Amino acid sequence: MAVSIDPTARVADGARLADGVEIGPFCMVGPNVEIGAGTRLISHVNVTGHTVLGERNTVYPFASLGTPPQSVKYGGGPTRLVVGSDNDIREGVTMNTGTEGDHGITRVGNGCFFMVGSHVGHDCTVGDHVTFANNAVLGGHVQVGNNVVFGGQAAVRQFVRIGDGAMITGLSGVRADVIPFGLVHGHFAEVVGLNVVGMRRRGLSKADIHKVHRGFEALFFGPGTFRERLEAVAADLGDDPLIGQIVAFIRGGSRPLTMGAKRGAQRAEP
């Protein structure tokens, strides 16, 4: 299929466009941009910097991809944004390139859905099949696993890790790492349970979900210190792949962990 470029669009010399790319009205494509087959820029889209867009992405009006990182430490180097394939990038979405102080790359996976006004900050890594509801935003250096869902206006602090299959509810402010399959809620976010709906959608059985729930309860609400509970869960249930994934995620972190919401505080009798 031939490349289609609207007469009002501006595509710089040096940009590489694969077969079937569509560049709509008033789009701007920079000289260091590579766009894969079947990707569509609907209209008024800005793709700049050292940016790679994979195949079959659809980018809606006023999205801005590959702009310099919003970081006072950025020195103007040729850092990159790499976006996979089959992503739906809606109106006003912004994604920045990386910084020289990290690996210099912001990465987005495949099959993601970025709703209006969502933002991926510099040096972030976003997995596959991640959903950002309207105005959900990531600070710099955030790592997001696969099949994660962010509710509207959720915000994630820089350097935080979000495990596979987690759900961040709308208006939540995430300040610390979130375990795989965790359900996080609140202005100062806490883990309030498991993303059971997401687990079911991934095809996990009732037995699998019950086992993860058992491990979750023991980990966050059992007796002893958190470190003691972690070692106990690892010993008792760590052979299960899903529990093992949670344990490995926690052990692999060097920053604080989002903890469980307090339960069962008894009200004083009048």
Short mmCIF file of C-alpha atoms in Angstrom, two decimals, residues 69-71 96-99 102 105-106 119-125 137-144 155-161 174 255:
data_model
loop_
_atom_site.label_atom_id
_atom_site.label_comp_id
_atom_site.label_asym_id
_atom_site.label_seq_id
_atom_site.Cartn_x
_atom_site.Cartn_y
_atom_site.Cartn_z
CA PRO A 69 11.62 15.28 28.41
CA GLN A 70 10.18 17.60 31.03
CA SER A 71 13.31 17.38 33.15
CA ASN A 96 8.33 12.31 26.01
CA THR A 97 11.70 10.91 25.03
CA GLY A 98 14.17 9.69 27.66
CA THR A 99 17.02 11.51 29.38
CA ASP A 102 18.91 6.86 32.42
CA ILE A 105 14.70 5.65 25.99
CA THR A 106 11.01 5.86 26.83
CA HIS A 119 0.87 11.25 29.69
CA VAL A 120 3.94 9.00 29.64
CA GLY A 121 6.92 10.77 31.19
CA HIS A 122 10.57 10.46 30.27
CA ASP A 123 12.39 7.15 30.72
CA CYS A 124 9.18 5.23 31.48
CA THR A 125 8.64 1.64 30.40
CA VAL A 137 -0.21 10.44 34.09
CA LEU A 138 3.18 8.86 34.79
CA GLY A 139 6.14 10.72 36.21
CA GLY A 140 9.63 9.98 34.94
CA HIS A 141 11.30 6.55 35.20
CA VAL A 142 8.07 4.68 36.02
CA GLN A 143 7.92 0.97 35.12
CA VAL A 144 4.51 -0.47 34.23
CA ALA A 155 -1.07 9.90 38.94
CA VAL A 156 2.10 7.89 39.51
CA ARG A 157 5.19 9.33 41.16
CA GLN A 158 8.58 9.06 39.48
CA PHE A 159 10.57 5.79 39.79
CA VAL A 160 7.54 3.76 40.92
CA ARG A 161 7.00 0.20 39.61
CA VAL A 174 0.58 6.33 43.68
CA ARG A 255 11.98 1.52 46.93
#
